PDB file of C-alpha atoms in Angstrom:
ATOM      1  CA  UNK A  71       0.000   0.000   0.000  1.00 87.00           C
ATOM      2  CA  UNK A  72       1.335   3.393  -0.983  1.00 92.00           C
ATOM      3  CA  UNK A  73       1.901   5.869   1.382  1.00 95.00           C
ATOM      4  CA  UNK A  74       1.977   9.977   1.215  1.00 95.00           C
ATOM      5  CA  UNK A  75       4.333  11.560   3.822  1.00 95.00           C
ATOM      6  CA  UNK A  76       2.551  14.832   4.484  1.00 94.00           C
ATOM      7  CA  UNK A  77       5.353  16.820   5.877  1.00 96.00           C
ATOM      8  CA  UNK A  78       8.589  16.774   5.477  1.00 96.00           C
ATOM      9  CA  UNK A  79      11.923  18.501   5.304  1.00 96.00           C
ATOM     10  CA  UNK A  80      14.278  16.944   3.192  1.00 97.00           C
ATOM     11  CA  UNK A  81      16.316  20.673   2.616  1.00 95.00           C
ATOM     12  CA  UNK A  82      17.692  20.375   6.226  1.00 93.00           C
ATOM     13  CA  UNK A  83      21.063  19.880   6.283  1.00 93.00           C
ATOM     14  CA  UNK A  84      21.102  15.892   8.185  1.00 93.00           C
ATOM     15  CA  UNK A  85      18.909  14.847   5.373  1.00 93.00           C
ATOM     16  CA  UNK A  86      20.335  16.980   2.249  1.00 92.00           C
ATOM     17  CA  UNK A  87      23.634  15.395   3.337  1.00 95.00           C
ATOM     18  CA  UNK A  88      22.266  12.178   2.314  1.00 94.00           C
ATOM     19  CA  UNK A  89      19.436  12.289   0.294  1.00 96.00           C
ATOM     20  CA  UNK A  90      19.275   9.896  -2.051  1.00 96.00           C
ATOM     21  CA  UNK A  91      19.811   7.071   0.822  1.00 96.00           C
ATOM     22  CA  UNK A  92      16.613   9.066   2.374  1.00 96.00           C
ATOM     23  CA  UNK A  93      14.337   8.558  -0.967  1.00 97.00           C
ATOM     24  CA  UNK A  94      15.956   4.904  -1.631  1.00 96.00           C
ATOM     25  CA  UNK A  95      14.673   4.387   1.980  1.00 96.00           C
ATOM     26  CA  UNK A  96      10.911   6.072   1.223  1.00 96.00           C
ATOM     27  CA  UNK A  97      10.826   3.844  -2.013  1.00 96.00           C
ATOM     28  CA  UNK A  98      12.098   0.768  -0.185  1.00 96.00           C
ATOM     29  CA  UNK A  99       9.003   1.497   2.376  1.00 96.00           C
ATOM     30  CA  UNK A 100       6.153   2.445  -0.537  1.00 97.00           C
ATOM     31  CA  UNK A 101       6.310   5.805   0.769  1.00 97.00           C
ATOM     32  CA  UNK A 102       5.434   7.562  -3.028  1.00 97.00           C
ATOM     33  CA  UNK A 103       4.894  10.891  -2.052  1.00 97.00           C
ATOM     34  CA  UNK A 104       6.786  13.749   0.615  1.00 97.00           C
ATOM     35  CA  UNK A 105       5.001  16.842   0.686  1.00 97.00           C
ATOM     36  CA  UNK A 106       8.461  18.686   1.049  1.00 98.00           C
ATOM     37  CA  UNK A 107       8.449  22.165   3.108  1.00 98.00           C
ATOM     38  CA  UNK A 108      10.187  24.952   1.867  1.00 97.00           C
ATOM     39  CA  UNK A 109      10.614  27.485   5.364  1.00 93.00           C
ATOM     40  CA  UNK A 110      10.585  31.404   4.452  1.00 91.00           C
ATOM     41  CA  UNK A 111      11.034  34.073   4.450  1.00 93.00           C
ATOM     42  CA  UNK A 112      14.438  33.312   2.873  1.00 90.00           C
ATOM     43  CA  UNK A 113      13.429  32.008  -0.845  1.00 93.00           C
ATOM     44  CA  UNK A 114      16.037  29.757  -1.018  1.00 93.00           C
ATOM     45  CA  UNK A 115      14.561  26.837   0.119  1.00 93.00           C
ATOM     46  CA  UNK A 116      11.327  27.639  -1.943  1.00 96.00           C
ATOM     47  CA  UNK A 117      13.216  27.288  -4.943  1.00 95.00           C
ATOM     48  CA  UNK A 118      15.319  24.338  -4.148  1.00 96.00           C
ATOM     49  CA  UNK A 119      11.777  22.987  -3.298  1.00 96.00           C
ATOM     50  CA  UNK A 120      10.411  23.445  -6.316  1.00 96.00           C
ATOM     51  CA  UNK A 121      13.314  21.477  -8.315  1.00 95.00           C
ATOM     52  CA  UNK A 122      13.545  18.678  -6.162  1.00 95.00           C
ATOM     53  CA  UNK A 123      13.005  15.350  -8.235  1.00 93.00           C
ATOM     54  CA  UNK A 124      13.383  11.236  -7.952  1.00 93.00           C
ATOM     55  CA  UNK A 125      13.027   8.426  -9.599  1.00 93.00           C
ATOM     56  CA  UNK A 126       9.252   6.987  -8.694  1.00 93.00           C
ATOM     57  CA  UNK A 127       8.651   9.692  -6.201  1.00 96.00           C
ATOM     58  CA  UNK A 128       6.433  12.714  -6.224  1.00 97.00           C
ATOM     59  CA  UNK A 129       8.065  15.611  -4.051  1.00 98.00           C
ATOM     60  CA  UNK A 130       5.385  18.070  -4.092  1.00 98.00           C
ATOM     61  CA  UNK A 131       6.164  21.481  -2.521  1.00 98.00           C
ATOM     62  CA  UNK A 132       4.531  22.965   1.018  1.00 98.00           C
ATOM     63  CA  UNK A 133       5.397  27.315   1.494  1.00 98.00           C
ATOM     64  CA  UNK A 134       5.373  29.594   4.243  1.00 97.00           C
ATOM     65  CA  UNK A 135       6.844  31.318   6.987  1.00 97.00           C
ATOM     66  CA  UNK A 136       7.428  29.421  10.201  1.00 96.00           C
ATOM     67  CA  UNK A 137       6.015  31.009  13.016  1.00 97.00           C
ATOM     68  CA  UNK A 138       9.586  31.032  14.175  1.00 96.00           C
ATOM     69  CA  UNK A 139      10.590  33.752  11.335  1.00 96.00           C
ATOM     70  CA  UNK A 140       7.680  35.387  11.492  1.00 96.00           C
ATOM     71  CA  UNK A 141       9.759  38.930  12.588  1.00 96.00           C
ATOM     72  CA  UNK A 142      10.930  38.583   9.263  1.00 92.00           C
ATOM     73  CA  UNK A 143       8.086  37.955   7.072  1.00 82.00           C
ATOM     74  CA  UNK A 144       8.810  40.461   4.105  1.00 83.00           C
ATOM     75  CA  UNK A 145       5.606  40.561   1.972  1.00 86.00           C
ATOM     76  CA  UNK A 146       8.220  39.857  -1.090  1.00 91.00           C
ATOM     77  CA  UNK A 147       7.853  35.924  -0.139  1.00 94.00           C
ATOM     78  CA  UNK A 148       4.203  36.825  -0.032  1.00 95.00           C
ATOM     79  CA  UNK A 149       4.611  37.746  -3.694  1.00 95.00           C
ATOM     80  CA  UNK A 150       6.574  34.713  -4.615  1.00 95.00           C
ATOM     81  CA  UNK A 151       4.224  32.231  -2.946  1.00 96.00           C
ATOM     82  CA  UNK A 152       1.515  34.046  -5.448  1.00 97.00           C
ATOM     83  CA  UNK A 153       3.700  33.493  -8.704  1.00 96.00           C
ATOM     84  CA  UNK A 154       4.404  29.892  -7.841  1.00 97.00           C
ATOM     85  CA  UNK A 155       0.708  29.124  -6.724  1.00 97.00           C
ATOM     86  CA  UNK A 156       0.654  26.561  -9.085  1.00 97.00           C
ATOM     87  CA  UNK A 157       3.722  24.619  -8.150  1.00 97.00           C
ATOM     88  CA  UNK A 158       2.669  24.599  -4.697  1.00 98.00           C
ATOM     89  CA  UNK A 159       0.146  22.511  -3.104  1.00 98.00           C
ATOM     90  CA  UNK A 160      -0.034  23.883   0.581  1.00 98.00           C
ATOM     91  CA  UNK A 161       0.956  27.052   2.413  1.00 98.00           C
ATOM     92  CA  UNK A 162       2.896  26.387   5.576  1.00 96.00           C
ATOM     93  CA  UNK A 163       4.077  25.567   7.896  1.00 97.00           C
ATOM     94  CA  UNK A 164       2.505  28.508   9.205  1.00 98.00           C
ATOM     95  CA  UNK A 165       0.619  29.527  12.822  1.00 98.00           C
ATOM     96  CA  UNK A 166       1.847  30.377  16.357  1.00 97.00           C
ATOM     97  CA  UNK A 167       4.735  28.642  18.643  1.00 97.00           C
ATOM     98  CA  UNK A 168       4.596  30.468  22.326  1.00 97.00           C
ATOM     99  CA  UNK A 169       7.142  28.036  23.591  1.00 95.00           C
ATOM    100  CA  UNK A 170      10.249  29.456  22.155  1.00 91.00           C
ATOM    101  CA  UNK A 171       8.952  32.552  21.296  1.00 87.00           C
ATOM    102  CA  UNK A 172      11.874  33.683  18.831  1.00 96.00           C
ATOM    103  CA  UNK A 173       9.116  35.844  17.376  1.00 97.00           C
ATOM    104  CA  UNK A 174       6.677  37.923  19.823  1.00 97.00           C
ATOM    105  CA  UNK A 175       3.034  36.355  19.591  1.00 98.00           C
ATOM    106  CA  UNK A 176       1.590  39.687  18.250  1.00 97.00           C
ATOM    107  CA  UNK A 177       3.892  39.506  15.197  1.00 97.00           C
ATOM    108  CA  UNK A 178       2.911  35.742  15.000  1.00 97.00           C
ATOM    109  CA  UNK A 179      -0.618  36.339  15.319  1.00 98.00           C
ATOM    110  CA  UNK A 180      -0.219  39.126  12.741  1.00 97.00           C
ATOM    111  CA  UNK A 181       1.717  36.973   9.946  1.00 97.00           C
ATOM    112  CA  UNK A 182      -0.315  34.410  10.495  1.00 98.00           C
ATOM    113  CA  UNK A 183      -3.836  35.966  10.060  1.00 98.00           C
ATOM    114  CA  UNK A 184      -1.845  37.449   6.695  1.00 97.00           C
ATOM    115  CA  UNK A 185      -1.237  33.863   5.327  1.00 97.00           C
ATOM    116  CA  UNK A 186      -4.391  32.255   6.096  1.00 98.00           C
ATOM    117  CA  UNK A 187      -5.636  35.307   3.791  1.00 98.00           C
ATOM    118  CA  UNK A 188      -3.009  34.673   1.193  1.00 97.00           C
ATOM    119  CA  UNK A 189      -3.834  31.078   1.751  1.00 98.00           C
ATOM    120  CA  UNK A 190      -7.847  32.078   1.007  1.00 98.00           C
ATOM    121  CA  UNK A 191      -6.735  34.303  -2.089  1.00 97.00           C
ATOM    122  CA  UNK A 192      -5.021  31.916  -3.714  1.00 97.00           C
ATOM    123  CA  UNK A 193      -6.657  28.648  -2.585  1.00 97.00           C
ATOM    124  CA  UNK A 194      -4.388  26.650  -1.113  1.00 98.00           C
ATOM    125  CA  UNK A 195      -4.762  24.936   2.125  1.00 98.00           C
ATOM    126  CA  UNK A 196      -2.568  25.231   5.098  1.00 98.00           C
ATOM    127  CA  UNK A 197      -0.307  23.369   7.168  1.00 98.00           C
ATOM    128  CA  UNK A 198      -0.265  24.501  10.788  1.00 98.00           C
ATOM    129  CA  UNK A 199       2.126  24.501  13.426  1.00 97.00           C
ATOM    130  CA  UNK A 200       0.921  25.205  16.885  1.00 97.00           C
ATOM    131  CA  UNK A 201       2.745  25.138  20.254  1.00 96.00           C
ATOM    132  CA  UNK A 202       1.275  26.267  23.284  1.00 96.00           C
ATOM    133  CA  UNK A 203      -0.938  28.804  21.335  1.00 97.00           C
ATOM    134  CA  UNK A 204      -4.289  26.762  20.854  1.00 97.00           C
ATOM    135  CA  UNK A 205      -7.023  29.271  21.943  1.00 98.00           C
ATOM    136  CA  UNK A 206      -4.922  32.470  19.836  1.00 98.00           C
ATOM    137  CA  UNK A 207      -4.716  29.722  17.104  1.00 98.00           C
ATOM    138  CA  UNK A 208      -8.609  28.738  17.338  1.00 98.00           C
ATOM    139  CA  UNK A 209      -9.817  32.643  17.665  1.00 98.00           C
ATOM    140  CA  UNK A 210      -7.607  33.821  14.004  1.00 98.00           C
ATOM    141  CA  UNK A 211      -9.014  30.724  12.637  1.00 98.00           C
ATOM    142  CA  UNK A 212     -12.146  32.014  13.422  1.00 98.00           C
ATOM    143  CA  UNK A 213     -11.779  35.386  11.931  1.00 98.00           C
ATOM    144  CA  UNK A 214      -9.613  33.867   9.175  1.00 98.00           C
ATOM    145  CA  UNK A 215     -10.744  31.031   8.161  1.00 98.00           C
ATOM    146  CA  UNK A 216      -8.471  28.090   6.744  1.00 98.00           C
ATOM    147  CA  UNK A 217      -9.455  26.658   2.858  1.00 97.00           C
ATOM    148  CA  UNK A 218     -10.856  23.180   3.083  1.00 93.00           C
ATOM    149  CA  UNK A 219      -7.996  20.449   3.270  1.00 95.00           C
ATOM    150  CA  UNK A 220      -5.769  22.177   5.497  1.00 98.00           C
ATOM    151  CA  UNK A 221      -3.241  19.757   8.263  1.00 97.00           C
ATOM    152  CA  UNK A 222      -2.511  20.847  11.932  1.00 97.00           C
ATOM    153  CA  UNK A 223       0.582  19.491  12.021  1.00 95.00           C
ATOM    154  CA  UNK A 224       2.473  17.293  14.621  1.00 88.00           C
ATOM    155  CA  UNK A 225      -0.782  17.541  16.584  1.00 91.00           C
ATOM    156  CA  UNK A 226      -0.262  16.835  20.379  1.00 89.00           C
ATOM    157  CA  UNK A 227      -3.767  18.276  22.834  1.00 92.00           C
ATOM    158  CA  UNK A 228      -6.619  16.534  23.585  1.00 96.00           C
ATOM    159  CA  UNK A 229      -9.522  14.610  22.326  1.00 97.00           C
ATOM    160  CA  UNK A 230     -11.707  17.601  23.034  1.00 98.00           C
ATOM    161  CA  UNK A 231      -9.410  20.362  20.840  1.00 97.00           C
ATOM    162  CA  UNK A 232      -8.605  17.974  18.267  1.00 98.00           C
ATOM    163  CA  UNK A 233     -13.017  18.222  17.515  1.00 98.00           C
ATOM    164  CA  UNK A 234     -12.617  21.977  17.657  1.00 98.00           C
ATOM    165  CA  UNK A 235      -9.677  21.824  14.721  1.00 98.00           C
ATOM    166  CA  UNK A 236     -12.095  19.166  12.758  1.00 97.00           C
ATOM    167  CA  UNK A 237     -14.960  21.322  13.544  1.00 97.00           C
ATOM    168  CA  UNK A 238     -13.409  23.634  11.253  1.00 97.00           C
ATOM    169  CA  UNK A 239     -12.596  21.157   8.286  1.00 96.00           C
ATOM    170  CA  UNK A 240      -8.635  20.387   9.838  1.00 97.00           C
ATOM    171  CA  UNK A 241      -7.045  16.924   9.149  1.00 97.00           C
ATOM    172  CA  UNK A 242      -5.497  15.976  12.109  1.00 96.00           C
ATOM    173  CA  UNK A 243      -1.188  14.439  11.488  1.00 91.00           C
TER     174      UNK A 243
END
């Protein structure tokens, strides 16, 4: 049976350094698709992305800015995300992360509400990230509302938030 791996970052440097053991290893295990992430605001990644290929594998590309880099969300990467709309086939991983806080949550709640719009204008869904931000998360969602088939991502709450994300048409990885 064929599997999709729904997130995945094959630019970081442990798995770049040995990639084409990592994709003989998907193939080996029928994994046929990695929805790779390309991490903004830098487009560097995006582009890389975008060229990956291999031999019986689909690497289709994820976009966004990381609540992480949020402080440096320039809306040039919004702009770029727009041209490649069609090469992409999710924005994120975007949404809040109060744990590290390497961006302040009212810049993160800010860039996020901006690319669940984007997300809306050009009909993609999204891939969230959320740590220790739930109820902020929940409350932009509310205001902004994700497309249909969007993924929170590395989900870890409770039964009862987990309805509240499906509630609003998430998937649940």
């Amino acid at each position: 049976m064929p599997f999709t791996d729904s997130h995945c970052h094959l630019l970081l440097p442990r798995l770049r350094e040995n990639l084409p053991g990592v994709l003989a290893r998907c193939r080996e295990e029928d994994v046929t698709t990695l929805i790779n992430i390309a991490l903004g605001p830098d487009p560097t990644q995006l582009k890389e992305s975008l060229s990956l290929e291999a031999e019986g594998l689909t690497i289709p590309t994820a976009a966004g800015i990381h609540p992480h880099n949020a402080k440096d969300a320039p809306e040039a990467f919004y702009g770029l995300l727009r041209t490649h709309r069609d090469d992409l086939v999710m924005i994120g991983e975007i949404g809040l992360d109060y744990h590290y806080n390497f961006t302040d949550p009212a810049t993160q709640r800010l860039v996020f509400a901006d690319q669940l719009d984007l997300a809306r204008e050009i009909d993609l869904p999204v891939i969230l990230h959320v740590r220790e931000a739930h109820e902020d998360c929940l409350a932009i969602l509310d205001e902004h509302p994700a497309p249909e088939g969007s993924i929170v991502h590395c989900y870890t709450g409770d039964a009862p938030l987990a309805r509240r994300y499906l509630d609003r048409g998430f998937y649940i990885s």
